[in-house]
PDB file of C-alpha atoms in Angstrom:
ATOM      1  CA  GLY A 165    -165.920-150.863 136.812  1.00  0.00           C
ATOM      2  CA  GLN A 166    -165.750-154.438 137.006  1.00  0.00           C
ATOM      3  CA  GLN A 167    -163.681-155.580 140.193  1.00  0.00           C
ATOM      4  CA  LEU A 168    -162.639-158.710 141.618  1.00  0.00           C
ATOM      5  CA  ASN A 169    -162.504-158.622 145.508  1.00  0.00           C
ATOM      6  CA  GLN A 170    -159.636-161.059 146.544  1.00  0.00           C
ATOM      7  CA  SER A 171    -159.365-162.194 150.167  1.00  0.00           C
ATOM      8  CA  PRO A 172    -157.412-162.402 152.133  1.00  0.00           C
ATOM      9  CA  GLN A 173    -154.412-159.711 150.811  1.00  0.00           C
ATOM     10  CA  SER A 174    -151.972-161.762 152.958  1.00  0.00           C
ATOM     11  CA  MET A 175    -151.902-164.975 154.903  1.00  0.00           C
ATOM     12  CA  PHE A 176    -149.263-166.371 157.468  1.00  0.00           C
ATOM     13  CA  ILE A 177    -149.662-170.260 157.821  1.00  0.00           C
ATOM     14  CA  GLN A 178    -147.560-173.101 159.286  1.00  0.00           C
ATOM     15  CA  GLU A 179    -146.122-175.346 156.705  1.00  0.00           C
ATOM     16  CA  GLY A 180    -148.480-178.695 156.711  1.00  0.00           C
ATOM     17  CA  GLU A 181    -151.505-176.661 156.987  1.00  0.00           C
ATOM     18  CA  ASP A 182    -154.440-176.199 154.493  1.00  0.00           C
ATOM     19  CA  VAL A 183    -155.014-172.904 152.828  1.00  0.00           C
ATOM     20  CA  SER A 184    -158.264-171.177 151.399  1.00  0.00           C
ATOM     21  CA  MET A 185    -158.670-168.082 149.743  1.00  0.00           C
ATOM     22  CA  ASN A 186    -161.537-166.674 147.725  1.00  0.00           C
ATOM     23  CA  CYS A 187    -162.471-164.148 145.099  1.00  0.00           C
ATOM     24  CA  THR A 188    -166.010-162.584 144.725  1.00  0.00           C
ATOM     25  CA  SER A 189    -167.385-160.020 142.262  1.00  0.00           C
ATOM     26  CA  SER A 190    -170.668-158.141 141.784  1.00  0.00           C
ATOM     27  CA  SER A 191    -170.143-159.164 138.176  1.00  0.00           C
ATOM     28  CA  ILE A 192    -171.002-162.660 136.357  1.00  0.00           C
ATOM     29  CA  PHE A 193    -167.762-164.414 135.047  1.00  0.00           C
ATOM     30  CA  ASN A 194    -167.948-167.021 132.142  1.00  0.00           C
ATOM     31  CA  THR A 195    -164.525-168.252 133.124  1.00  0.00           C
ATOM     32  CA  TRP A 196    -162.267-168.341 136.538  1.00  0.00           C
ATOM     33  CA  LEU A 197    -158.686-168.582 136.502  1.00  0.00           C
ATOM     34  CA  TRP A 198    -156.007-169.098 139.360  1.00  0.00           C
ATOM     35  CA  TYR A 199    -152.488-168.177 138.793  1.00  0.00           C
ATOM     36  CA  LYS A 200    -149.234-168.207 141.125  1.00  0.00           C
ATOM     37  CA  GLN A 201    -146.659-165.945 141.049  1.00  0.00           C
ATOM     38  CA  ASP A 202    -143.333-166.851 142.114  1.00  0.00           C
ATOM     39  CA  PRO A 203    -140.866-164.427 143.509  1.00  0.00           C
ATOM     40  CA  GLY A 204    -139.191-162.737 140.592  1.00  0.00           C
ATOM     41  CA  GLU A 205    -141.068-164.579 138.092  1.00  0.00           C
ATOM     42  CA  GLY A 206    -144.459-164.371 135.948  1.00  0.00           C
ATOM     43  CA  PRO A 207    -147.917-165.343 136.799  1.00  0.00           C
ATOM     44  CA  VAL A 208    -148.343-168.973 135.939  1.00  0.00           C
ATOM     45  CA  LEU A 209    -151.971-170.682 135.289  1.00  0.00           C
ATOM     46  CA  LEU A 210    -152.908-173.249 138.040  1.00  0.00           C
ATOM     47  CA  ILE A 211    -156.363-173.993 137.104  1.00  0.00           C
ATOM     48  CA  ALA A 212    -159.215-173.001 134.655  1.00  0.00           C
ATOM     49  CA  LEU A 213    -162.864-173.177 135.150  1.00  0.00           C
ATOM     50  CA  TYR A 214    -165.170-172.928 132.797  1.00  0.00           C
ATOM     51  CA  LYS A 215    -168.602-174.096 134.174  1.00  0.00           C
ATOM     52  CA  ALA A 216    -170.453-172.530 136.980  1.00  0.00           C
ATOM     53  CA  GLY A 217    -170.301-175.136 139.918  1.00  0.00           C
ATOM     54  CA  GLU A 218    -167.234-177.132 138.291  1.00  0.00           C
ATOM     55  CA  LEU A 219    -164.826-178.243 140.991  1.00  0.00           C
ATOM     56  CA  THR A 220    -161.243-179.099 139.620  1.00  0.00           C
ATOM     57  CA  SER A 221    -158.178-180.253 141.102  1.00  0.00           C
ATOM     58  CA  ASN A 222    -154.431-179.961 140.235  1.00  0.00           C
ATOM     59  CA  GLY A 223    -152.326-182.013 142.586  1.00  0.00           C
ATOM     60  CA  ARG A 224    -152.701-180.500 146.227  1.00  0.00           C
ATOM     61  CA  LEU A 225    -154.697-177.809 144.709  1.00  0.00           C
ATOM     62  CA  THR A 226    -158.580-177.679 144.525  1.00  0.00           C
ATOM     63  CA  ALA A 227    -160.553-174.764 142.814  1.00  0.00           C
ATOM     64  CA  GLN A 228    -164.498-174.092 142.345  1.00  0.00           C
ATOM     65  CA  PHE A 229    -166.533-171.991 139.984  1.00  0.00           C
ATOM     66  CA  GLY A 230    -169.208-170.715 142.122  1.00  0.00           C
ATOM     67  CA  ILE A 231    -172.859-171.407 141.355  1.00  0.00           C
ATOM     68  CA  THR A 232    -173.762-167.810 141.110  1.00  0.00           C
ATOM     69  CA  ARG A 233    -170.771-167.403 138.588  1.00  0.00           C
ATOM     70  CA  LYS A 234    -169.672-164.495 140.913  1.00  0.00           C
ATOM     71  CA  ASP A 235    -167.128-166.205 142.914  1.00  0.00           C
ATOM     72  CA  SER A 236    -164.460-168.896 143.276  1.00  0.00           C
ATOM     73  CA  PHE A 237    -162.176-170.200 145.642  1.00  0.00           C
ATOM     74  CA  LEU A 238    -158.565-171.827 145.824  1.00  0.00           C
ATOM     75  CA  ASN A 239    -157.622-174.461 148.413  1.00  0.00           C
ATOM     76  CA  ILE A 240    -154.163-175.695 148.833  1.00  0.00           C
ATOM     77  CA  SER A 241    -153.548-178.892 151.068  1.00  0.00           C
ATOM     78  CA  ALA A 242    -150.734-179.562 153.088  1.00  0.00           C
ATOM     79  CA  SER A 243    -148.998-176.630 152.527  1.00  0.00           C
ATOM     80  CA  ILE A 244    -144.846-176.906 151.405  1.00  0.00           C
ATOM     81  CA  PRO A 245    -142.589-174.281 151.289  1.00  0.00           C
ATOM     82  CA  SER A 246    -142.708-174.062 147.615  1.00  0.00           C
ATOM     83  CA  ASP A 247    -146.092-173.085 147.816  1.00  0.00           C
ATOM     84  CA  VAL A 248    -145.073-169.527 148.764  1.00  0.00           C
ATOM     85  CA  GLY A 249    -146.062-166.927 146.320  1.00  0.00           C
ATOM     86  CA  ILE A 250    -148.645-164.610 145.037  1.00  0.00           C
ATOM     87  CA  TYR A 251    -152.123-166.312 143.830  1.00  0.00           C
ATOM     88  CA  PHE A 252    -154.148-164.384 141.830  1.00  0.00           C
ATOM     89  CA  CYS A 253    -157.877-165.171 140.745  1.00  0.00           C
ATOM     90  CA  ALA A 254    -158.861-163.652 137.250  1.00  0.00           C
ATOM     91  CA  GLY A 255    -162.433-163.811 135.618  1.00  0.00           C
ATOM     92  CA  ASN A 256    -163.321-163.380 132.092  1.00  0.00           C
ATOM     93  CA  ARG A 257    -166.319-161.315 131.172  1.00  0.00           C
ATOM     94  CA  ASP A 258    -167.136-160.203 127.535  1.00  0.00           C
ATOM     95  CA  ASP A 259    -163.772-161.964 126.783  1.00  0.00           C
ATOM     96  CA  LYS A 260    -161.877-159.321 129.267  1.00  0.00           C
ATOM     97  CA  ILE A 261    -159.734-160.796 131.663  1.00  0.00           C
ATOM     98  CA  ILE A 262    -159.867-158.762 135.013  1.00  0.00           C
ATOM     99  CA  PHE A 263    -157.248-159.705 137.802  1.00  0.00           C
ATOM    100  CA  GLY A 264    -157.885-159.728 141.636  1.00  0.00           C
ATOM    101  CA  LYS A 265    -154.944-157.944 143.664  1.00  0.00           C
ATOM    102  CA  GLY A 266    -153.750-161.207 144.784  1.00  0.00           C
ATOM    103  CA  THR A 267    -153.205-163.021 148.036  1.00  0.00           C
ATOM    104  CA  ARG A 268    -149.619-163.043 149.321  1.00  0.00           C
ATOM    105  CA  LEU A 269    -148.744-166.644 151.067  1.00  0.00           C
ATOM    106  CA  HIS A 270    -146.265-166.873 153.570  1.00  0.00           C
ATOM    107  CA  ILE A 271    -145.358-170.324 155.019  1.00  0.00           C
ATOM    108  CA  LEU A 272    -143.706-170.359 158.640  1.00  0.00           C
ATOM    109  CA  PRO A 273    -141.118-173.170 159.188  1.00  0.00           C
TER     110      PRO A 273
ATOM    111  CA  GLU B  63    -140.449-174.885 124.938  1.00  0.00           C
ATOM    112  CA  ALA B  64    -143.796-172.908 124.515  1.00  0.00           C
ATOM    113  CA  GLN B  65    -142.873-169.374 126.047  1.00  0.00           C
ATOM    114  CA  VAL B  66    -143.142-165.812 126.398  1.00  0.00           C
ATOM    115  CA  THR B  67    -139.810-163.833 126.491  1.00  0.00           C
ATOM    116  CA  GLN B  68    -139.300-160.427 127.635  1.00  0.00           C
ATOM    117  CA  ASN B  69    -135.952-158.498 127.393  1.00  0.00           C
ATOM    118  CA  PRO B  70    -134.322-157.097 129.419  1.00  0.00           C
ATOM    119  CA  ARG B  71    -135.086-158.644 132.489  1.00  0.00           C
ATOM    120  CA  TYR B  72    -133.726-155.465 134.390  1.00  0.00           C
ATOM    121  CA  LEU B  73    -133.433-151.963 133.139  1.00  0.00           C
ATOM    122  CA  ILE B  74    -132.406-148.959 134.924  1.00  0.00           C
ATOM    123  CA  THR B  75    -132.652-145.428 132.898  1.00  0.00           C
ATOM    124  CA  VAL B  76    -132.908-141.680 133.223  1.00  0.00           C
ATOM    125  CA  THR B  77    -136.064-139.462 132.793  1.00  0.00           C
ATOM    126  CA  GLY B  78    -136.778-138.699 128.881  1.00  0.00           C
ATOM    127  CA  LYS B  79    -134.660-141.493 127.574  1.00  0.00           C
ATOM    128  CA  LYS B  80    -136.468-143.448 125.028  1.00  0.00           C
ATOM    129  CA  LEU B  81    -136.589-147.013 125.497  1.00  0.00           C
ATOM    130  CA  THR B  82    -137.943-150.321 124.158  1.00  0.00           C
ATOM    131  CA  VAL B  83    -138.935-153.573 126.214  1.00  0.00           C
ATOM    132  CA  THR B  84    -139.296-156.379 123.469  1.00  0.00           C
ATOM    133  CA  CYS B  85    -141.652-159.476 124.044  1.00  0.00           C
ATOM    134  CA  SER B  86    -141.744-162.495 121.550  1.00  0.00           C
ATOM    135  CA  GLN B  87    -143.848-165.813 122.066  1.00  0.00           C
ATOM    136  CA  ASN B  88    -143.622-168.885 120.249  1.00  0.00           C
ATOM    137  CA  MET B  89    -147.117-170.128 120.615  1.00  0.00           C
ATOM    138  CA  ASN B  90    -148.778-168.930 117.446  1.00  0.00           C
ATOM    139  CA  HIS B  91    -150.993-166.741 119.747  1.00  0.00           C
ATOM    140  CA  GLU B  92    -153.069-164.040 118.274  1.00  0.00           C
ATOM    141  CA  TYR B  93    -153.571-161.886 121.433  1.00  0.00           C
ATOM    142  CA  MET B  94    -150.711-160.061 123.318  1.00  0.00           C
ATOM    143  CA  SER B  95    -150.944-157.677 125.942  1.00  0.00           C
ATOM    144  CA  TRP B  96    -148.725-155.572 128.331  1.00  0.00           C
ATOM    145  CA  TYR B  97    -149.375-155.193 132.301  1.00  0.00           C
ATOM    146  CA  ARG B  98    -147.780-153.414 134.566  1.00  0.00           C
ATOM    147  CA  GLN B  99    -147.610-154.537 138.466  1.00  0.00           C
ATOM    148  CA  ASP B 100    -147.274-152.239 141.432  1.00  0.00           C
ATOM    149  CA  PRO B 101    -147.636-153.043 145.237  1.00  0.00           C
ATOM    150  CA  GLY B 102    -151.096-152.548 146.270  1.00  0.00           C
ATOM    151  CA  LEU B 103    -152.878-152.248 142.988  1.00  0.00           C
ATOM    152  CA  GLY B 104    -152.314-155.607 141.189  1.00  0.00           C
ATOM    153  CA  LEU B 105    -151.848-156.440 137.735  1.00  0.00           C
ATOM    154  CA  ARG B 106    -153.259-153.392 135.150  1.00  0.00           C
ATOM    155  CA  GLN B 107    -153.272-153.517 131.574  1.00  0.00           C
ATOM    156  CA  ILE B 108    -151.313-151.396 129.662  1.00  0.00           C
ATOM    157  CA  TYR B 109    -151.899-152.204 125.855  1.00  0.00           C
ATOM    158  CA  TYR B 110    -153.564-155.216 124.091  1.00  0.00           C
ATOM    159  CA  SER B 111    -153.522-156.520 120.471  1.00  0.00           C
ATOM    160  CA  MET B 112    -155.880-158.862 119.101  1.00  0.00           C
ATOM    161  CA  ASN B 113    -153.958-159.641 116.065  1.00  0.00           C
ATOM    162  CA  VAL B 114    -151.223-158.112 113.843  1.00  0.00           C
ATOM    163  CA  GLU B 115    -151.581-154.526 113.121  1.00  0.00           C
ATOM    164  CA  VAL B 116    -154.507-154.389 115.929  1.00  0.00           C
ATOM    165  CA  THR B 117    -153.712-152.674 119.077  1.00  0.00           C
ATOM    166  CA  ASP B 118    -155.980-150.996 121.451  1.00  0.00           C
ATOM    167  CA  LYS B 119    -155.845-149.086 124.834  1.00  0.00           C
ATOM    168  CA  GLY B 120    -155.965-150.874 128.239  1.00  0.00           C
ATOM    169  CA  ASP B 121    -156.572-149.112 131.402  1.00  0.00           C
ATOM    170  CA  VAL B 122    -153.511-147.345 131.868  1.00  0.00           C
ATOM    171  CA  PRO B 123    -152.109-146.635 128.408  1.00  0.00           C
ATOM    172  CA  GLU B 124    -150.859-142.976 129.303  1.00  0.00           C
ATOM    173  CA  GLY B 125    -146.681-142.956 128.115  1.00  0.00           C
ATOM    174  CA  TYR B 126    -146.611-146.049 126.280  1.00  0.00           C
ATOM    175  CA  LYS B 127    -146.810-147.096 122.708  1.00  0.00           C
ATOM    176  CA  VAL B 128    -147.040-150.495 121.163  1.00  0.00           C
ATOM    177  CA  SER B 129    -146.534-152.254 118.028  1.00  0.00           C
ATOM    178  CA  ARG B 130    -147.594-155.437 116.220  1.00  0.00           C
ATOM    179  CA  LYS B 131    -146.110-155.718 112.946  1.00  0.00           C
ATOM    180  CA  GLU B 132    -145.364-159.374 113.437  1.00  0.00           C
ATOM    181  CA  LYS B 133    -147.662-162.225 115.158  1.00  0.00           C
ATOM    182  CA  ARG B 134    -144.850-163.319 117.330  1.00  0.00           C
ATOM    183  CA  ASN B 135    -143.350-159.844 118.409  1.00  0.00           C
ATOM    184  CA  PHE B 136    -145.379-157.156 120.552  1.00  0.00           C
ATOM    185  CA  PRO B 137    -142.539-154.487 121.872  1.00  0.00           C
ATOM    186  CA  LEU B 138    -143.343-151.767 124.447  1.00  0.00           C
ATOM    187  CA  ILE B 139    -141.915-148.371 124.126  1.00  0.00           C
ATOM    188  CA  LEU B 140    -141.386-145.510 126.556  1.00  0.00           C
ATOM    189  CA  GLU B 141    -140.817-142.330 124.322  1.00  0.00           C
ATOM    190  CA  SER B 142    -140.057-140.299 127.565  1.00  0.00           C
ATOM    191  CA  PRO B 143    -139.785-142.427 130.548  1.00  0.00           C
ATOM    192  CA  SER B 144    -140.707-140.679 133.834  1.00  0.00           C
ATOM    193  CA  PRO B 145    -140.336-141.836 137.438  1.00  0.00           C
ATOM    194  CA  ASN B 146    -143.908-142.751 137.663  1.00  0.00           C
ATOM    195  CA  GLN B 147    -143.403-145.509 135.111  1.00  0.00           C
ATOM    196  CA  THR B 148    -141.042-147.247 137.464  1.00  0.00           C
ATOM    197  CA  SER B 149    -142.888-150.747 137.758  1.00  0.00           C
ATOM    198  CA  LEU B 150    -142.758-154.356 136.955  1.00  0.00           C
ATOM    199  CA  TYR B 151    -143.855-155.250 133.553  1.00  0.00           C
ATOM    200  CA  PHE B 152    -145.343-158.294 132.467  1.00  0.00           C
ATOM    201  CA  CYS B 153    -145.852-159.440 128.690  1.00  0.00           C
ATOM    202  CA  ALA B 154    -148.640-161.942 127.936  1.00  0.00           C
ATOM    203  CA  SER B 155    -150.141-163.834 125.449  1.00  0.00           C
ATOM    204  CA  SER B 156    -153.000-166.242 124.687  1.00  0.00           C
ATOM    205  CA  PHE B 157    -154.568-168.295 121.853  1.00  0.00           C
ATOM    206  CA  ARG B 158    -157.243-165.590 121.372  1.00  0.00           C
ATOM    207  CA  GLN B 159    -158.779-162.618 123.435  1.00  0.00           C
ATOM    208  CA  GLY B 160    -160.334-164.153 126.745  1.00  0.00           C
ATOM    209  CA  SER B 161    -158.340-167.158 126.533  1.00  0.00           C
ATOM    210  CA  PRO B 162    -155.828-168.048 129.656  1.00  0.00           C
ATOM    211  CA  LEU B 163    -152.934-165.936 129.491  1.00  0.00           C
ATOM    212  CA  HIS B 164    -149.241-167.276 129.398  1.00  0.00           C
ATOM    213  CA  PHE B 165    -146.698-164.732 131.199  1.00  0.00           C
ATOM    214  CA  GLY B 166    -143.382-163.729 130.409  1.00  0.00           C
ATOM    215  CA  ASN B 167    -140.979-163.703 133.460  1.00  0.00           C
ATOM    216  CA  GLY B 168    -141.251-159.946 133.782  1.00  0.00           C
ATOM    217  CA  THR B 169    -139.011-156.610 133.250  1.00  0.00           C
ATOM    218  CA  ARG B 170    -138.274-154.464 136.342  1.00  0.00           C
ATOM    219  CA  LEU B 171    -137.675-151.051 135.027  1.00  0.00           C
ATOM    220  CA  THR B 172    -136.544-147.929 137.129  1.00  0.00           C
ATOM    221  CA  VAL B 173    -136.695-144.709 135.870  1.00  0.00           C
ATOM    222  CA  THR B 174    -134.326-141.931 137.891  1.00  0.00           C
TER     223      THR B 174
END
């Protein structure tokens, strides 16, 4: 079936560092979405990407829709404690949204 | 405020005792869906609905039922819960199928 490979599974970084995570697939997707899940809450949409090559920013977050339409990355600059959580990528193919398994971000003081 | 509301947030029950988790959205969304989230398995879709009176199985529908009698509500029913249904459940809605989803805050279910 269609799968999204999200990496890394887990990250430990120092406060202030930049973070990069990505999602890849063997299938082409029409839309890429990035969500964040805070502890005890539901996932919240961070960025939506609709065109191959699109680069979009939302504050300290930047995400790109890969040219091949098979991958996407999310960067977080100058991490702060409230960036802790699970980041999910999701792709839309044939109107079905497929989720990656998430990257759990830990921030060390 | 635009939101998806699930109730209850926490539920502990025993094997075989029927339960319903409610979900309501106030955004006039056509599409609604239920997911379960388990460690190492990510978000898996249980059932979805493209509109009133239209429901379809997702990837893990066994042991669950849903109904969509009104546009805003999409309850999840466990007729005879079993311990392997212990999980964190999320309801989500979107303008239409394939649009970005808005999630509720989750229901943590424990079946003993």
